[in-house]
Amino acid sequence: MDLSFAQVIAARPVVARHLAPTPLSSHPALDAAVGASVLVKHENEQPVGAFKVRGGLTLLAAMSEQDRARGTVSYSTGNHARSLAYASKVHGAPCTVVMPAAAAPAKAAAVAELGAEVVLHGPDLEAAQHHAEALAGRSGARLVSPGDTPELLAGVGTLYLEIFEAEPDLDAVLVPVGSGTGASAATVVARELAPSCAVIAVQSEASPAAHDSWRSGTLQRRPNRTRVDGLATGRGFALPQRIMAAGLADFLLVPDEAITAAQRLLSTTTGTIAEGAGAAALAGLLSAPARFRGKRVAVVCTGGNATEAERAELH
Ligand SMILES: *Cc1c(COP(=O)(O)O)cnc(C)c1O
């Protein structure tokens, strides 16, 4: 089995050592706007501002002392990097993150502030990945794939324990997808705790690799043009795709403009500042109003790291 419910349960005390459960809140103005009973899971309130920190902490805790001393190398433009840097700092482990040379300086700075070494390299994330592989090969550090790492899935799965233990009778939970760690873990937890809840993934139609991989049943490469960081992947990842193949009820694509509109609606009805990826689940909900009318659904606000420009547009 690629990810068991028991592995998620085992990750809970590891995560709880460092993180409090996040709120699962209803907001009457949002319910009225959507025409459904909507619970928002506020992962934007995590340290580093995103759910991925659950996975980073779980991974670092699972490594042997020798492996931790050699540290990790990864590649990312955003929250995966912050998560690993944060967890590495907590555990006193070295951490190197390779970012594309054109990565936003604010993002590189946020990772460097957590004590990680940031290496700017190449035109895109694929080039960054190859460089990270080379660095790991030389230093003996552990190369961490943002999608194909079981410990990351087990850790982020703890967020779905919190949702389904509080609300076992949900009709649906909507989860934004980049590589699919969150959505795949959601299916494993839902199967045990909320078998009648449909787990529905949402991705940007400008970067549909995970969606197209799921629909076709084979790993696909696709253009990666979304401006929504966190959903920006150009390929399907094998591990989450194997899990999602059996577990997902549906996979929705939404345009970037709809994600921006959902960000604005979250801000005006709940006061929540979400980054684009953090509002994508709500965008999925809004894309099919008849389907969700009168239903009880959860949307995961996966992150709150909106850029200055995004924040300026939210009012
Ligand atoms: C990484 C990320 C996602 C997508 O998660 P995956 O596990 O890669 O599918 C969604 N939202 C935010 C804020 C993220 O950082």
mmCIF file of C-alpha atoms and ligand atoms in Angstrom:
data_model
loop_
_atom_site.group_PDB
_atom_site.id
_atom_site.type_symbol
_atom_site.label_atom_id
_atom_site.label_comp_id
_atom_site.label_asym_id
_atom_site.label_seq_id
_atom_site.Cartn_x
_atom_site.Cartn_y
_atom_site.Cartn_z
ATOM 1 C CA MET A 1 0.000 0.000 0.000
ATOM 2 C CA ASP A 2 1.340 3.435 -0.920
ATOM 3 C CA LEU A 3 -0.108 5.272 2.076
ATOM 4 C CA SER A 4 -1.997 3.621 4.899
ATOM 5 C CA PHE A 5 -4.405 5.209 7.323
ATOM 6 C CA ALA A 6 -2.102 3.926 10.090
ATOM 7 C CA GLN A 7 0.790 6.008 8.702
ATOM 8 C CA VAL A 8 -1.355 9.143 8.931
ATOM 9 C CA ILE A 9 -2.388 8.253 12.484
ATOM 10 C CA ALA A 10 1.282 7.729 13.355
ATOM 11 C CA ALA A 11 2.150 11.183 11.986
ATOM 12 C CA ARG A 12 -0.353 12.944 14.221
ATOM 13 C CA PRO A 13 1.685 13.096 17.459
ATOM 14 C CA VAL A 14 4.763 14.060 15.445
ATOM 15 C CA VAL A 15 2.919 17.000 13.931
ATOM 16 C CA ALA A 16 1.207 17.861 17.238
ATOM 17 C CA ARG A 17 4.590 18.373 18.891
ATOM 18 C CA HIS A 18 5.004 21.522 16.828
ATOM 19 C CA LEU A 19 1.614 22.578 15.442
ATOM 20 C CA ALA A 20 -1.809 23.213 16.941
ATOM 21 C CA PRO A 21 -4.878 22.008 15.016
ATOM 22 C CA THR A 22 -6.133 24.707 12.650
ATOM 23 C CA PRO A 23 -9.703 26.074 12.724
ATOM 24 C CA LEU A 24 -12.467 24.547 10.630
ATOM 25 C CA SER A 25 -14.865 27.477 10.444
ATOM 26 C CA SER A 26 -18.205 28.318 8.965
ATOM 27 C CA HIS A 27 -18.803 31.843 7.742
ATOM 28 C CA PRO A 28 -22.479 32.799 7.212
ATOM 29 C CA ALA A 29 -21.690 35.385 4.540
ATOM 30 C CA LEU A 30 -19.769 32.761 2.567
ATOM 31 C CA ASP A 31 -22.610 30.240 2.919
ATOM 32 C CA ALA A 32 -25.031 32.834 1.597
ATOM 33 C CA ALA A 33 -22.790 33.692 -1.349
ATOM 34 C CA VAL A 34 -22.256 30.044 -2.308
ATOM 35 C CA GLY A 35 -25.685 28.608 -1.493
ATOM 36 C CA ALA A 36 -24.156 25.749 0.477
ATOM 37 C CA SER A 37 -22.960 25.083 3.985
ATOM 38 C CA VAL A 38 -19.226 25.668 3.631
ATOM 39 C CA LEU A 39 -16.563 24.868 6.195
ATOM 40 C CA VAL A 40 -13.182 26.483 5.615
ATOM 41 C CA LYS A 41 -10.109 24.651 6.891
ATOM 42 C CA HIS A 42 -7.705 27.443 7.755
ATOM 43 C CA GLU A 43 -4.257 26.092 6.913
ATOM 44 C CA ASN A 44 -3.318 29.673 6.084
ATOM 45 C CA GLU A 45 -2.851 30.009 9.858
ATOM 46 C CA GLN A 46 0.064 27.548 9.982
ATOM 47 C CA PRO A 47 3.578 28.742 10.620
ATOM 48 C CA VAL A 48 5.041 29.338 7.126
ATOM 49 C CA GLY A 49 1.444 29.981 6.047
ATOM 50 C CA ALA A 50 0.636 26.636 4.415
ATOM 51 C CA PHE A 51 -0.431 23.049 5.082
ATOM 52 C CA LYS A 52 2.819 21.613 3.706
ATOM 53 C CA VAL A 53 4.603 22.262 6.995
ATOM 54 C CA ARG A 54 2.824 19.164 8.344
ATOM 55 C CA GLY A 55 4.654 17.058 5.785
ATOM 56 C CA GLY A 56 8.040 18.670 6.297
ATOM 57 C CA LEU A 57 7.933 18.086 10.042
ATOM 58 C CA THR A 58 6.876 14.467 9.557
ATOM 59 C CA LEU A 59 9.685 13.815 7.090
ATOM 60 C CA LEU A 60 12.434 15.320 9.240
ATOM 61 C CA ALA A 61 11.226 13.428 12.320
ATOM 62 C CA ALA A 62 11.274 10.145 10.397
ATOM 63 C CA MET A 63 14.892 10.514 9.243
ATOM 64 C CA SER A 64 17.699 8.841 11.174
ATOM 65 C CA GLU A 65 20.075 11.084 13.070
ATOM 66 C CA GLN A 66 22.816 10.443 10.520
ATOM 67 C CA ASP A 67 20.525 11.276 7.624
ATOM 68 C CA ARG A 68 19.364 14.438 9.337
ATOM 69 C CA ALA A 69 22.979 15.486 9.851
ATOM 70 C CA ARG A 70 23.539 15.148 6.089
ATOM 71 C CA GLY A 71 20.385 17.182 5.519
ATOM 72 C CA THR A 72 18.006 17.547 2.607
ATOM 73 C CA VAL A 73 18.091 19.004 -0.880
ATOM 74 C CA SER A 74 14.942 19.921 -2.728
ATOM 75 C CA TYR A 75 13.499 22.132 -5.462
ATOM 76 C CA SER A 76 10.538 24.435 -5.240
ATOM 77 C CA THR A 77 9.453 27.989 -5.809
ATOM 78 C CA GLY A 78 7.245 28.244 -2.781
ATOM 79 C CA ASN A 79 5.676 26.524 0.158
ATOM 80 C CA HIS A 80 7.444 23.166 -0.169
ATOM 81 C CA ALA A 81 10.715 25.045 0.250
ATOM 82 C CA ARG A 82 9.423 26.974 3.253
ATOM 83 C CA SER A 83 8.084 23.822 4.832
ATOM 84 C CA LEU A 84 11.353 21.910 4.521
ATOM 85 C CA ALA A 85 13.342 24.908 5.692
ATOM 86 C CA TYR A 86 11.090 25.316 8.726
ATOM 87 C CA ALA A 87 11.221 21.640 9.663
ATOM 88 C CA SER A 88 14.984 21.541 9.130
ATOM 89 C CA LYS A 89 15.426 24.505 11.443
ATOM 90 C CA VAL A 90 13.283 22.809 14.103
ATOM 91 C CA HIS A 91 15.491 19.703 13.841
ATOM 92 C CA GLY A 92 18.792 21.516 13.399
ATOM 93 C CA ALA A 93 19.345 19.869 10.005
ATOM 94 C CA PRO A 94 20.985 21.440 6.948
ATOM 95 C CA CYS A 95 18.591 22.243 4.105
ATOM 96 C CA THR A 96 19.299 23.343 0.549
ATOM 97 C CA VAL A 97 16.589 24.448 -1.847
ATOM 98 C CA VAL A 98 17.180 24.995 -5.550
ATOM 99 C CA MET A 99 14.906 27.583 -7.140
ATOM 100 C CA PRO A 100 14.721 28.721 -10.750
ATOM 101 C CA ALA A 101 16.991 31.726 -11.297
ATOM 102 C CA ALA A 102 14.010 33.987 -11.899
ATOM 103 C CA ALA A 103 12.244 33.065 -8.639
ATOM 104 C CA ALA A 104 10.676 36.033 -6.883
ATOM 105 C CA PRO A 105 13.278 37.523 -4.520
ATOM 106 C CA ALA A 106 10.697 37.671 -1.714
ATOM 107 C CA LYS A 107 10.219 33.888 -1.955
ATOM 108 C CA ALA A 108 13.929 33.149 -1.897
ATOM 109 C CA ALA A 109 14.302 35.527 1.051
ATOM 110 C CA ALA A 110 11.508 33.819 3.003
ATOM 111 C CA VAL A 111 13.333 30.482 2.694
ATOM 112 C CA ALA A 112 16.751 31.931 3.466
ATOM 113 C CA GLU A 113 15.326 33.614 6.581
ATOM 114 C CA LEU A 114 14.501 30.159 7.924
ATOM 115 C CA GLY A 115 18.173 29.256 7.689
ATOM 116 C CA ALA A 116 18.120 27.205 4.500
ATOM 117 C CA GLU A 117 20.620 27.638 1.716
ATOM 118 C CA VAL A 118 18.922 28.909 -1.428
ATOM 119 C CA VAL A 119 20.564 28.098 -4.765
ATOM 120 C CA LEU A 120 19.203 29.928 -7.796
ATOM 121 C CA HIS A 121 19.660 27.826 -10.910
ATOM 122 C CA GLY A 122 18.288 27.468 -14.420
ATOM 123 C CA PRO A 123 15.226 28.666 -16.307
ATOM 124 C CA ASP A 124 12.518 26.554 -14.693
ATOM 125 C CA LEU A 125 11.655 24.045 -11.991
ATOM 126 C CA GLU A 126 12.781 21.114 -14.106
ATOM 127 C CA ALA A 127 16.269 22.568 -14.399
ATOM 128 C CA ALA A 128 16.200 23.264 -10.661
ATOM 129 C CA GLN A 129 15.265 19.631 -10.051
ATOM 130 C CA HIS A 130 18.207 18.352 -12.094
ATOM 131 C CA HIS A 131 20.582 20.629 -10.231
ATOM 132 C CA ALA A 132 19.143 19.479 -6.889
ATOM 133 C CA GLU A 133 19.710 15.864 -7.940
ATOM 134 C CA ALA A 134 23.321 16.643 -8.769
ATOM 135 C CA LEU A 135 23.873 18.441 -5.448
ATOM 136 C CA ALA A 136 22.359 15.558 -3.502
ATOM 137 C CA GLY A 137 24.515 13.088 -5.426
ATOM 138 C CA ARG A 138 27.634 14.998 -4.389
ATOM 139 C CA SER A 139 26.808 15.777 -0.754
ATOM 140 C CA GLY A 140 24.916 12.664 0.293
ATOM 141 C CA ALA A 141 21.994 14.791 1.437
ATOM 142 C CA ARG A 142 18.531 13.335 0.960
ATOM 143 C CA LEU A 143 16.830 14.483 -2.230
ATOM 144 C CA VAL A 144 13.216 15.280 -1.400
ATOM 145 C CA SER A 145 10.643 15.058 -4.171
ATOM 146 C CA PRO A 146 7.733 17.393 -3.415
ATOM 147 C CA GLY A 147 5.283 14.751 -4.659
ATOM 148 C CA ASP A 148 6.761 11.265 -4.411
ATOM 149 C CA THR A 149 7.731 11.242 -0.724
ATOM 150 C CA PRO A 150 5.479 9.048 1.475
ATOM 151 C CA GLU A 151 6.353 10.919 4.718
ATOM 152 C CA LEU A 152 5.038 14.155 3.217
ATOM 153 C CA LEU A 153 1.707 12.495 2.395
ATOM 154 C CA ALA A 154 1.417 10.992 5.873
ATOM 155 C CA GLY A 155 2.071 14.376 7.457
ATOM 156 C CA VAL A 156 -0.368 16.381 5.360
ATOM 157 C CA GLY A 157 -2.930 13.630 5.938
ATOM 158 C CA THR A 158 -3.225 14.814 9.548
ATOM 159 C CA LEU A 159 -5.175 17.822 8.326
ATOM 160 C CA TYR A 160 -7.882 15.458 7.050
ATOM 161 C CA LEU A 161 -7.990 13.668 10.412
ATOM 162 C CA GLU A 162 -8.885 17.047 11.898
ATOM 163 C CA ILE A 163 -11.593 17.666 9.286
ATOM 164 C CA PHE A 164 -13.261 14.252 9.295
ATOM 165 C CA GLU A 165 -13.116 13.662 13.043
ATOM 166 C CA ALA A 166 -14.968 16.954 13.516
ATOM 167 C CA GLU A 167 -17.297 16.484 10.529
ATOM 168 C CA PRO A 168 -17.815 12.839 9.529
ATOM 169 C CA ASP A 169 -20.975 13.605 7.540
ATOM 170 C CA LEU A 170 -19.686 16.001 4.918
ATOM 171 C CA ASP A 171 -21.007 15.572 1.389
ATOM 172 C CA ALA A 172 -17.730 16.677 -0.171
ATOM 173 C CA VAL A 173 -14.289 18.067 0.542
ATOM 174 C CA LEU A 174 -12.548 20.100 -2.158
ATOM 175 C CA VAL A 175 -8.750 20.075 -2.252
ATOM 176 C CA PRO A 176 -6.439 22.128 -4.494
ATOM 177 C CA VAL A 177 -3.821 20.067 -6.321
ATOM 178 C CA GLY A 178 -0.323 20.701 -7.552
ATOM 179 C CA SER A 179 1.531 17.425 -7.163
ATOM 180 C CA GLY A 180 -1.375 15.804 -5.310
ATOM 181 C CA THR A 181 0.050 15.051 -1.849
ATOM 182 C CA GLY A 182 -2.872 16.713 -0.072
ATOM 183 C CA ALA A 183 -5.642 15.265 -2.224
ATOM 184 C CA SER A 184 -4.219 11.743 -2.169
ATOM 185 C CA ALA A 185 -3.850 11.787 1.622
ATOM 186 C CA ALA A 186 -7.417 13.106 1.863
ATOM 187 C CA THR A 187 -8.732 10.031 0.052
ATOM 188 C CA VAL A 188 -6.931 7.663 2.437
ATOM 189 C CA VAL A 189 -8.367 9.388 5.515
ATOM 190 C CA ALA A 190 -11.855 9.810 4.043
ATOM 191 C CA ARG A 191 -12.050 6.101 3.248
ATOM 192 C CA GLU A 192 -11.699 5.333 6.986
ATOM 193 C CA LEU A 193 -13.502 8.216 8.661
ATOM 194 C CA ALA A 194 -16.002 9.586 6.151
ATOM 195 C CA PRO A 195 -16.652 7.003 3.440
ATOM 196 C CA SER A 196 -19.664 8.872 2.074
ATOM 197 C CA CYS A 197 -17.693 12.106 1.587
ATOM 198 C CA ALA A 198 -16.607 12.783 -1.994
ATOM 199 C CA VAL A 199 -12.983 13.956 -2.223
ATOM 200 C CA ILE A 200 -12.811 16.352 -5.172
ATOM 201 C CA ALA A 201 -9.541 17.739 -6.518
ATOM 202 C CA VAL A 202 -9.164 21.157 -8.151
ATOM 203 C CA GLN A 203 -6.369 22.384 -10.411
ATOM 204 C CA SER A 204 -5.827 25.379 -12.663
ATOM 205 C CA GLU A 205 -6.693 24.715 -16.290
ATOM 206 C CA ALA A 206 -3.483 26.581 -17.164
ATOM 207 C CA SER A 207 -1.446 23.775 -15.524
ATOM 208 C CA PRO A 208 -3.530 20.610 -15.913
ATOM 209 C CA ALA A 209 -0.846 17.905 -15.591
ATOM 210 C CA ALA A 210 -2.241 16.272 -12.434
ATOM 211 C CA HIS A 211 -5.794 16.479 -13.752
ATOM 212 C CA ASP A 212 -4.893 15.015 -17.128
ATOM 213 C CA SER A 213 -2.802 12.281 -15.500
ATOM 214 C CA TRP A 214 -5.760 11.317 -13.306
ATOM 215 C CA ARG A 215 -8.252 11.342 -16.201
ATOM 216 C CA SER A 216 -6.015 9.300 -18.483
ATOM 217 C CA GLY A 217 -4.576 6.955 -15.883
ATOM 218 C CA THR A 218 -0.998 7.616 -17.035
ATOM 219 C CA LEU A 219 1.519 10.238 -15.922
ATOM 220 C CA GLN A 220 1.316 13.234 -18.235
ATOM 221 C CA ARG A 221 3.423 16.295 -18.937
ATOM 222 C CA ARG A 222 1.519 19.457 -19.696
ATOM 223 C CA PRO A 223 2.200 23.156 -20.232
ATOM 224 C CA ASN A 224 2.621 24.870 -16.872
ATOM 225 C CA ARG A 225 1.295 28.379 -17.300
ATOM 226 C CA THR A 226 -0.777 29.117 -14.218
ATOM 227 C CA ARG A 227 0.185 32.174 -12.235
ATOM 228 C CA VAL A 228 -1.031 30.354 -9.129
ATOM 229 C CA ASP A 229 2.026 29.149 -7.256
ATOM 230 C CA GLY A 230 1.327 25.892 -5.458
ATOM 231 C CA LEU A 231 -0.741 24.570 -8.357
ATOM 232 C CA ALA A 232 2.080 25.088 -10.845
ATOM 233 C CA THR A 233 3.356 21.678 -11.834
ATOM 234 C CA GLY A 234 4.159 20.478 -15.334
ATOM 235 C CA ARG A 235 3.918 16.741 -14.709
ATOM 236 C CA GLY A 236 1.981 14.153 -12.793
ATOM 237 C CA PHE A 237 3.677 12.565 -9.749
ATOM 238 C CA ALA A 238 3.520 8.769 -9.539
ATOM 239 C CA LEU A 239 2.833 8.229 -5.838
ATOM 240 C CA PRO A 240 -0.109 10.611 -5.367
ATOM 241 C CA GLN A 241 -1.525 9.604 -8.758
ATOM 242 C CA ARG A 242 -1.607 5.925 -7.785
ATOM 243 C CA ILE A 243 -3.543 6.813 -4.640
ATOM 244 C CA MET A 244 -5.869 9.297 -6.330
ATOM 245 C CA ALA A 245 -6.673 6.829 -9.110
ATOM 246 C CA ALA A 246 -8.954 4.832 -6.837
ATOM 247 C CA GLY A 247 -9.861 7.420 -4.241
ATOM 248 C CA LEU A 248 -10.907 10.656 -5.936
ATOM 249 C CA ALA A 249 -14.576 11.213 -6.738
ATOM 250 C CA ASP A 250 -13.841 13.924 -9.296
ATOM 251 C CA PHE A 251 -11.243 16.395 -10.534
ATOM 252 C CA LEU A 252 -12.253 19.922 -11.549
ATOM 253 C CA LEU A 253 -10.321 22.450 -13.624
ATOM 254 C CA VAL A 254 -10.834 26.165 -13.093
ATOM 255 C CA PRO A 255 -9.364 29.178 -14.897
ATOM 256 C CA ASP A 256 -6.902 31.415 -13.031
ATOM 257 C CA GLU A 257 -9.444 34.272 -13.158
ATOM 258 C CA ALA A 258 -11.929 32.146 -11.195
ATOM 259 C CA ILE A 259 -9.255 31.515 -8.576
ATOM 260 C CA THR A 260 -8.679 35.248 -8.223
ATOM 261 C CA ALA A 261 -12.436 35.778 -7.841
ATOM 262 C CA ALA A 262 -12.550 33.109 -5.122
ATOM 263 C CA GLN A 263 -9.635 34.777 -3.337
ATOM 264 C CA ARG A 264 -11.633 37.994 -3.327
ATOM 265 C CA LEU A 265 -14.795 36.257 -2.070
ATOM 266 C CA LEU A 266 -12.859 34.617 0.783
ATOM 267 C CA SER A 267 -11.469 37.988 1.722
ATOM 268 C CA THR A 268 -14.788 39.857 1.659
ATOM 269 C CA THR A 269 -16.914 37.170 3.334
ATOM 270 C CA THR A 270 -14.449 35.699 5.843
ATOM 271 C CA GLY A 271 -11.600 38.190 6.173
ATOM 272 C CA THR A 272 -9.200 35.450 5.115
ATOM 273 C CA ILE A 273 -6.216 36.412 3.000
ATOM 274 C CA ALA A 274 -5.528 33.339 0.884
ATOM 275 C CA GLU A 275 -2.877 32.925 -1.751
ATOM 276 C CA GLY A 276 -4.306 31.771 -5.081
ATOM 277 C CA ALA A 277 -3.825 28.075 -4.343
ATOM 278 C CA GLY A 278 -5.527 28.589 -0.997
ATOM 279 C CA ALA A 279 -8.671 29.803 -2.755
ATOM 280 C CA ALA A 280 -8.683 27.235 -5.566
ATOM 281 C CA ALA A 281 -10.911 24.770 -3.684
ATOM 282 C CA LEU A 282 -13.502 27.501 -3.284
ATOM 283 C CA ALA A 283 -13.138 28.307 -6.982
ATOM 284 C CA GLY A 284 -13.966 24.673 -7.713
ATOM 285 C CA LEU A 285 -17.052 24.905 -5.523
ATOM 286 C CA LEU A 286 -18.172 28.088 -7.281
ATOM 287 C CA SER A 287 -17.643 26.452 -10.685
ATOM 288 C CA ALA A 288 -20.507 23.977 -10.084
ATOM 289 C CA PRO A 289 -23.149 25.788 -8.009
ATOM 290 C CA ALA A 290 -26.037 23.445 -8.837
ATOM 291 C CA ARG A 291 -24.012 20.403 -7.819
ATOM 292 C CA PHE A 292 -23.236 21.731 -4.344
ATOM 293 C CA ARG A 293 -26.433 23.707 -3.604
ATOM 294 C CA GLY A 294 -27.675 22.939 -0.087
ATOM 295 C CA LYS A 295 -24.805 20.509 0.530
ATOM 296 C CA ARG A 296 -22.389 20.487 3.430
ATOM 297 C CA VAL A 297 -18.875 20.819 2.075
ATOM 298 C CA ALA A 298 -15.383 21.656 3.280
ATOM 299 C CA VAL A 299 -12.864 23.656 1.292
ATOM 300 C CA VAL A 300 -9.236 23.584 2.314
ATOM 301 C CA CYS A 301 -7.639 26.999 2.404
ATOM 302 C CA THR A 302 -4.212 25.479 1.932
ATOM 303 C CA GLY A 303 -2.142 28.631 2.175
ATOM 304 C CA GLY A 304 -2.052 32.331 2.917
ATOM 305 C CA ASN A 305 1.199 33.452 1.320
ATOM 306 C CA ALA A 306 -0.311 36.000 -1.046
ATOM 307 C CA THR A 307 2.163 38.342 -2.695
ATOM 308 C CA GLU A 308 1.989 42.100 -2.198
ATOM 309 C CA ALA A 309 0.434 42.426 -5.660
ATOM 310 C CA GLU A 310 -2.217 39.810 -4.872
ATOM 311 C CA ARG A 311 -3.086 41.485 -1.583
ATOM 312 C CA ALA A 312 -3.524 44.814 -3.325
ATOM 313 C CA GLU A 313 -6.085 43.244 -5.671
ATOM 314 C CA LEU A 314 -8.225 41.693 -2.960
ATOM 315 C CA HIS A 315 -10.202 44.741 -1.942
HETATM 316 C C1 LIG B 1 1.631 22.881 -2.562
HETATM 317 C C2 LIG B 1 0.341 23.607 -2.411
HETATM 318 C C3 LIG B 1 -0.849 23.096 -2.937
HETATM 319 C C4 LIG B 1 -0.888 21.806 -3.717
HETATM 320 O O1 LIG B 1 -0.557 20.734 -2.916
HETATM 321 P P1 LIG B 1 -0.013 19.369 -3.536
HETATM 322 O O2 LIG B 1 0.173 18.520 -2.376
HETATM 323 O O3 LIG B 1 1.249 19.700 -4.252
HETATM 324 O O4 LIG B 1 -1.048 18.896 -4.486
HETATM 325 C C5 LIG B 1 -2.012 23.786 -2.712
HETATM 326 N N1 LIG B 1 -2.018 24.941 -2.021
HETATM 327 C C6 LIG B 1 -0.900 25.474 -1.502
HETATM 328 C C7 LIG B 1 -0.991 26.751 -0.753
HETATM 329 C C8 LIG B 1 0.328 24.833 -1.674
HETATM 330 O O5 LIG B 1 1.444 25.356 -1.161
#
